[in-house]
């Protein structure tokens, strides 16, 4: 069987399941589980699916190699991994160009795309919020809402706009697609990703801004806290 980058798939039963990041170390040689730097922030959880199946930014795997694609025209990267059993626990060392990410094995479950990741309850009753109706144009993408600076210019944002309708329907316009979703007071209900992203409106310098949690791959599959999109009302 051939996977991404034209590589032959070779099974490795020991790697299948869920791994949790415990830290990282500069360099790729002689890395131990002691004296690690804190969590790197790239992804907290890592899953190896049977038969090298891909998901999210992970384009598949074969024995000793994990393939990662960060999107767009970026190449598919091949990162080496190796596994060690230390004090009755199993660890995975994922070696990139200049650092090693260390993970601990959490289970041996044979996940599928259907059973993978974190999802929210989106079966919420519609409660109107007149303040949010209309179209909002994205102006920023930040890790935390407090990081937003009205004086900083942001370009080429992937999510272009949100449009809220009185019946609870919502249109999300992306760089390459348009999604039909729903909303209720305080929440954007993403039908495509089964997530409920909170939003709030804040007045800054006399201008209304809408802040929305960005609950996509990092949140669903990577175990990360959501980033935030910031929008300005379109006149």
CSV table of C-alpha atoms in Angstrom, one decimal:
chain,number,residue,atom,x,y,z
A,1,UNK,CA,0.0,0.0,0.0
A,2,UNK,CA,1.3,3.5,-1.0
A,3,UNK,CA,0.8,6.5,1.3
A,4,UNK,CA,1.7,10.2,0.8
A,5,UNK,CA,5.0,11.1,-0.8
A,6,UNK,CA,4.9,7.8,-2.6
A,7,UNK,CA,6.0,5.9,0.5
A,8,UNK,CA,5.3,2.2,1.1
A,9,UNK,CA,3.2,1.6,4.2
A,10,UNK,CA,4.9,-0.7,6.8
A,11,UNK,CA,2.8,-1.4,9.8
A,12,UNK,CA,3.9,-0.7,13.4
A,13,UNK,CA,1.3,-1.9,15.9
A,14,UNK,CA,3.2,-0.3,18.8
A,15,UNK,CA,2.5,3.2,17.5
A,16,UNK,CA,-1.2,2.9,16.9
A,17,UNK,CA,-3.4,4.8,19.4
A,18,UNK,CA,-3.3,8.1,21.3
A,19,UNK,CA,-0.1,9.9,22.4
A,20,UNK,CA,0.1,13.0,24.6
A,21,UNK,CA,2.8,15.6,24.4
A,22,UNK,CA,4.9,16.0,27.6
A,23,UNK,CA,7.6,18.4,26.3
A,24,UNK,CA,10.3,19.0,23.8
A,25,UNK,CA,14.1,19.4,23.5
A,26,UNK,CA,16.4,21.2,21.1
A,27,UNK,CA,18.2,18.9,18.8
A,28,UNK,CA,17.5,15.3,17.6
A,29,UNK,CA,20.2,13.2,19.3
A,30,UNK,CA,20.4,11.7,22.8
A,31,UNK,CA,17.0,13.1,24.0
A,32,UNK,CA,15.7,11.7,27.3
A,33,UNK,CA,12.4,12.2,29.1
A,34,UNK,CA,14.1,14.3,31.8
A,35,UNK,CA,14.7,18.0,31.8
A,36,UNK,CA,12.3,18.7,28.9
A,37,UNK,CA,11.1,22.1,27.9
A,38,UNK,CA,7.4,22.7,28.4
A,39,UNK,CA,4.7,21.8,26.0
A,40,UNK,CA,5.7,23.2,22.6
A,41,UNK,CA,2.3,24.5,21.5
A,42,UNK,CA,2.1,22.8,18.1
A,43,UNK,CA,-0.3,20.0,19.1
A,44,UNK,CA,-1.1,18.4,22.4
A,45,UNK,CA,-2.5,15.1,21.2
A,46,UNK,CA,-1.2,12.9,18.4
A,47,UNK,CA,-3.0,9.9,17.0
A,48,UNK,CA,-1.7,7.1,14.8
A,49,UNK,CA,-4.6,5.5,12.9
A,50,UNK,CA,-4.5,2.0,11.5
A,51,UNK,CA,-3.1,1.4,8.0
A,52,UNK,CA,-1.3,4.8,8.0
A,53,UNK,CA,-4.6,6.6,7.5
A,54,UNK,CA,-4.3,10.4,7.4
A,55,UNK,CA,-6.2,13.1,9.4
A,56,UNK,CA,-6.0,16.8,9.8
A,57,UNK,CA,-2.4,18.0,9.1
A,58,UNK,CA,-1.1,14.4,9.4
A,59,UNK,CA,-0.8,12.9,5.9
A,60,UNK,CA,-0.3,9.4,7.2
A,61,UNK,CA,2.5,7.4,8.6
A,62,UNK,CA,4.6,4.3,8.0
A,63,UNK,CA,7.0,2.5,10.4
A,64,UNK,CA,9.4,5.1,11.8
A,65,UNK,CA,8.0,8.0,9.8
A,66,UNK,CA,5.2,10.5,10.4
A,67,UNK,CA,4.1,12.7,7.4
A,68,UNK,CA,2.9,16.3,8.2
A,69,UNK,CA,1.5,18.9,5.8
A,70,UNK,CA,1.0,22.5,7.1
A,71,UNK,CA,-1.2,23.4,4.2
A,72,UNK,CA,-1.2,25.3,0.9
A,73,UNK,CA,1.9,24.9,-1.3
A,74,UNK,CA,4.0,23.7,1.6
A,75,UNK,CA,5.7,20.3,1.0
A,76,UNK,CA,4.7,17.2,2.9
A,77,UNK,CA,7.4,16.8,5.6
A,78,UNK,CA,8.7,13.4,6.8
A,79,UNK,CA,9.5,13.3,10.5
A,80,UNK,CA,11.3,10.4,12.1
A,81,UNK,CA,9.9,8.8,15.2
A,82,UNK,CA,11.1,6.1,17.6
A,83,UNK,CA,9.5,4.4,20.6
A,84,UNK,CA,11.0,3.6,24.0
A,85,UNK,CA,9.6,1.8,27.0
A,86,UNK,CA,10.8,3.4,30.2
A,87,UNK,CA,9.7,2.4,33.7
A,88,UNK,CA,6.6,0.5,32.4
A,89,UNK,CA,5.5,3.5,30.2
A,90,UNK,CA,5.8,3.9,26.5
A,91,UNK,CA,7.3,7.1,25.0
A,92,UNK,CA,7.5,8.4,21.4
A,93,UNK,CA,10.3,10.7,20.2
A,94,UNK,CA,9.3,12.7,17.1
A,95,UNK,CA,12.3,14.3,15.5
A,96,UNK,CA,11.9,17.4,13.3
A,97,UNK,CA,14.7,19.4,11.7
A,98,UNK,CA,16.0,20.9,14.9
A,99,UNK,CA,14.0,19.6,17.9
A,100,UNK,CA,12.5,16.5,19.3
A,101,UNK,CA,8.9,16.4,20.6
A,102,UNK,CA,8.3,13.8,23.3
A,103,UNK,CA,4.9,12.0,23.8
A,104,UNK,CA,3.6,9.5,26.3
A,105,UNK,CA,1.3,6.7,25.2
A,106,UNK,CA,-2.3,7.1,26.5
A,107,UNK,CA,-4.1,4.2,24.8
A,108,UNK,CA,-3.8,1.5,22.1
A,109,UNK,CA,-7.3,2.2,20.6
A,110,UNK,CA,-7.7,1.8,16.9
A,111,UNK,CA,-9.2,5.2,16.1
A,112,UNK,CA,-11.0,6.1,12.9
A,113,UNK,CA,-11.8,9.6,11.6
A,114,UNK,CA,-15.3,9.1,12.8
A,115,UNK,CA,-14.2,8.4,16.4
A,116,UNK,CA,-11.3,10.9,16.5
A,117,UNK,CA,-11.1,14.3,18.1
A,118,UNK,CA,-13.1,16.6,20.3
A,119,UNK,CA,-16.6,17.7,19.4
A,120,UNK,CA,-19.3,19.9,21.0
A,121,UNK,CA,-23.0,19.7,21.5
A,122,UNK,CA,-24.5,21.7,18.7
A,123,UNK,CA,-28.1,20.8,19.4
A,124,UNK,CA,-28.9,24.2,20.9
A,125,UNK,CA,-32.3,26.0,20.8
A,126,UNK,CA,-32.2,29.3,18.8
A,127,UNK,CA,-32.2,32.4,21.0
A,128,UNK,CA,-32.0,35.7,19.1
A,129,UNK,CA,-29.3,38.3,19.6
A,130,UNK,CA,-30.2,41.5,17.7
A,131,UNK,CA,-26.7,43.0,18.3
A,132,UNK,CA,-25.0,40.5,16.0
A,133,UNK,CA,-27.3,40.6,13.0
A,134,UNK,CA,-25.7,41.5,9.7
A,135,UNK,CA,-22.4,41.0,8.0
A,136,UNK,CA,-19.0,41.1,9.8
A,137,UNK,CA,-15.6,41.3,8.0
A,138,UNK,CA,-12.6,39.6,9.5
A,139,UNK,CA,-9.7,41.9,10.6
A,140,UNK,CA,-7.5,39.8,12.8
A,141,UNK,CA,-6.5,36.3,13.9
A,142,UNK,CA,-5.0,36.1,17.4
A,143,UNK,CA,-4.2,33.5,20.0
A,144,UNK,CA,-6.2,35.2,22.8
A,145,UNK,CA,-8.8,37.8,22.5
A,146,UNK,CA,-6.7,40.1,24.7
A,147,UNK,CA,-3.9,40.0,22.1
A,148,UNK,CA,-5.9,42.0,19.6
A,149,UNK,CA,-4.4,45.3,18.6
A,150,UNK,CA,-6.6,47.6,16.6
A,151,UNK,CA,-3.5,49.3,15.1
A,152,UNK,CA,-2.0,46.1,13.7
A,153,UNK,CA,-2.9,45.2,10.1
A,154,UNK,CA,-3.8,41.6,9.1
A,155,UNK,CA,-3.9,40.3,5.6
A,156,UNK,CA,-4.8,37.1,3.7
A,157,UNK,CA,-7.1,35.8,6.5
A,158,UNK,CA,-8.6,32.4,5.6
A,159,UNK,CA,-12.0,33.2,7.1
A,160,UNK,CA,-13.2,36.3,5.3
A,161,UNK,CA,-16.6,37.1,6.8
A,162,UNK,CA,-19.6,36.0,8.9
A,163,UNK,CA,-23.2,36.9,8.1
A,164,UNK,CA,-25.9,36.4,10.8
A,165,UNK,CA,-29.6,36.1,9.7
A,166,UNK,CA,-32.7,36.6,12.0
A,167,UNK,CA,-33.8,32.9,11.6
A,168,UNK,CA,-30.6,31.6,13.2
A,169,UNK,CA,-28.8,30.7,9.9
A,170,UNK,CA,-25.2,31.8,9.3
A,171,UNK,CA,-23.0,32.1,6.3
A,172,UNK,CA,-19.3,31.7,6.8
A,173,UNK,CA,-17.3,32.9,3.7
A,174,UNK,CA,-13.8,31.4,3.5
A,175,UNK,CA,-11.0,32.0,1.0
A,176,UNK,CA,-11.9,28.9,-1.0
A,177,UNK,CA,-15.5,28.0,0.1
A,178,UNK,CA,-18.8,29.1,1.7
A,179,UNK,CA,-20.3,27.3,4.6
A,180,UNK,CA,-23.9,27.3,5.7
A,181,UNK,CA,-24.1,27.0,9.4
A,182,UNK,CA,-26.3,28.2,12.4
A,183,UNK,CA,-26.0,30.4,15.4
A,184,UNK,CA,-27.7,31.1,18.7
A,185,UNK,CA,-27.1,33.8,21.3
A,186,UNK,CA,-23.4,33.6,22.2
A,187,UNK,CA,-22.6,30.6,20.0
A,188,UNK,CA,-21.7,29.9,16.4
A,189,UNK,CA,-22.8,26.3,15.6
A,190,UNK,CA,-20.4,24.8,13.0
A,191,UNK,CA,-22.3,22.0,11.3
A,192,UNK,CA,-19.2,20.9,9.3
A,193,UNK,CA,-17.0,20.5,12.3
A,194,UNK,CA,-19.6,19.8,15.0
A,195,UNK,CA,-18.3,22.6,17.2
A,196,UNK,CA,-20.0,25.4,19.2
A,197,UNK,CA,-17.7,28.4,19.1
A,198,UNK,CA,-18.5,31.2,21.5
A,199,UNK,CA,-18.6,34.8,20.4
A,200,UNK,CA,-18.9,38.2,22.0
A,201,UNK,CA,-19.0,41.8,20.9
A,202,UNK,CA,-16.7,44.4,22.4
A,203,UNK,CA,-16.5,48.2,21.8
A,204,UNK,CA,-13.0,49.5,21.3
A,205,UNK,CA,-12.4,53.2,20.5
A,206,UNK,CA,-16.0,53.6,19.5
A,207,UNK,CA,-16.0,50.7,17.1
A,208,UNK,CA,-17.8,47.4,17.5
A,209,UNK,CA,-15.6,44.2,17.2
A,210,UNK,CA,-16.9,40.6,17.2
A,211,UNK,CA,-14.6,38.0,18.7
A,212,UNK,CA,-15.1,34.3,17.8
A,213,UNK,CA,-13.4,31.2,19.0
A,214,UNK,CA,-11.6,29.4,16.2
A,215,UNK,CA,-12.5,25.7,16.8
A,216,UNK,CA,-10.9,23.9,14.0
A,217,UNK,CA,-8.1,21.3,13.7
A,218,UNK,CA,-6.0,22.6,16.6
A,219,UNK,CA,-9.0,22.3,18.9
A,220,UNK,CA,-10.7,19.2,17.4
A,221,UNK,CA,-7.6,17.0,16.8
A,222,UNK,CA,-4.7,18.7,18.5
A,223,UNK,CA,-6.2,19.1,21.9
A,224,UNK,CA,-5.3,22.8,22.0
A,225,UNK,CA,-7.3,25.8,23.3
A,226,UNK,CA,-9.0,27.7,20.5
A,227,UNK,CA,-7.5,30.8,18.8
A,228,UNK,CA,-9.7,33.7,18.0
A,229,UNK,CA,-10.9,35.5,14.9
A,230,UNK,CA,-11.8,39.2,15.2
A,231,UNK,CA,-14.4,40.9,13.0
A,232,UNK,CA,-15.6,44.4,12.3
A,233,UNK,CA,-19.1,45.2,11.3
A,234,UNK,CA,-19.5,45.7,7.5
A,235,UNK,CA,-21.2,49.0,6.7
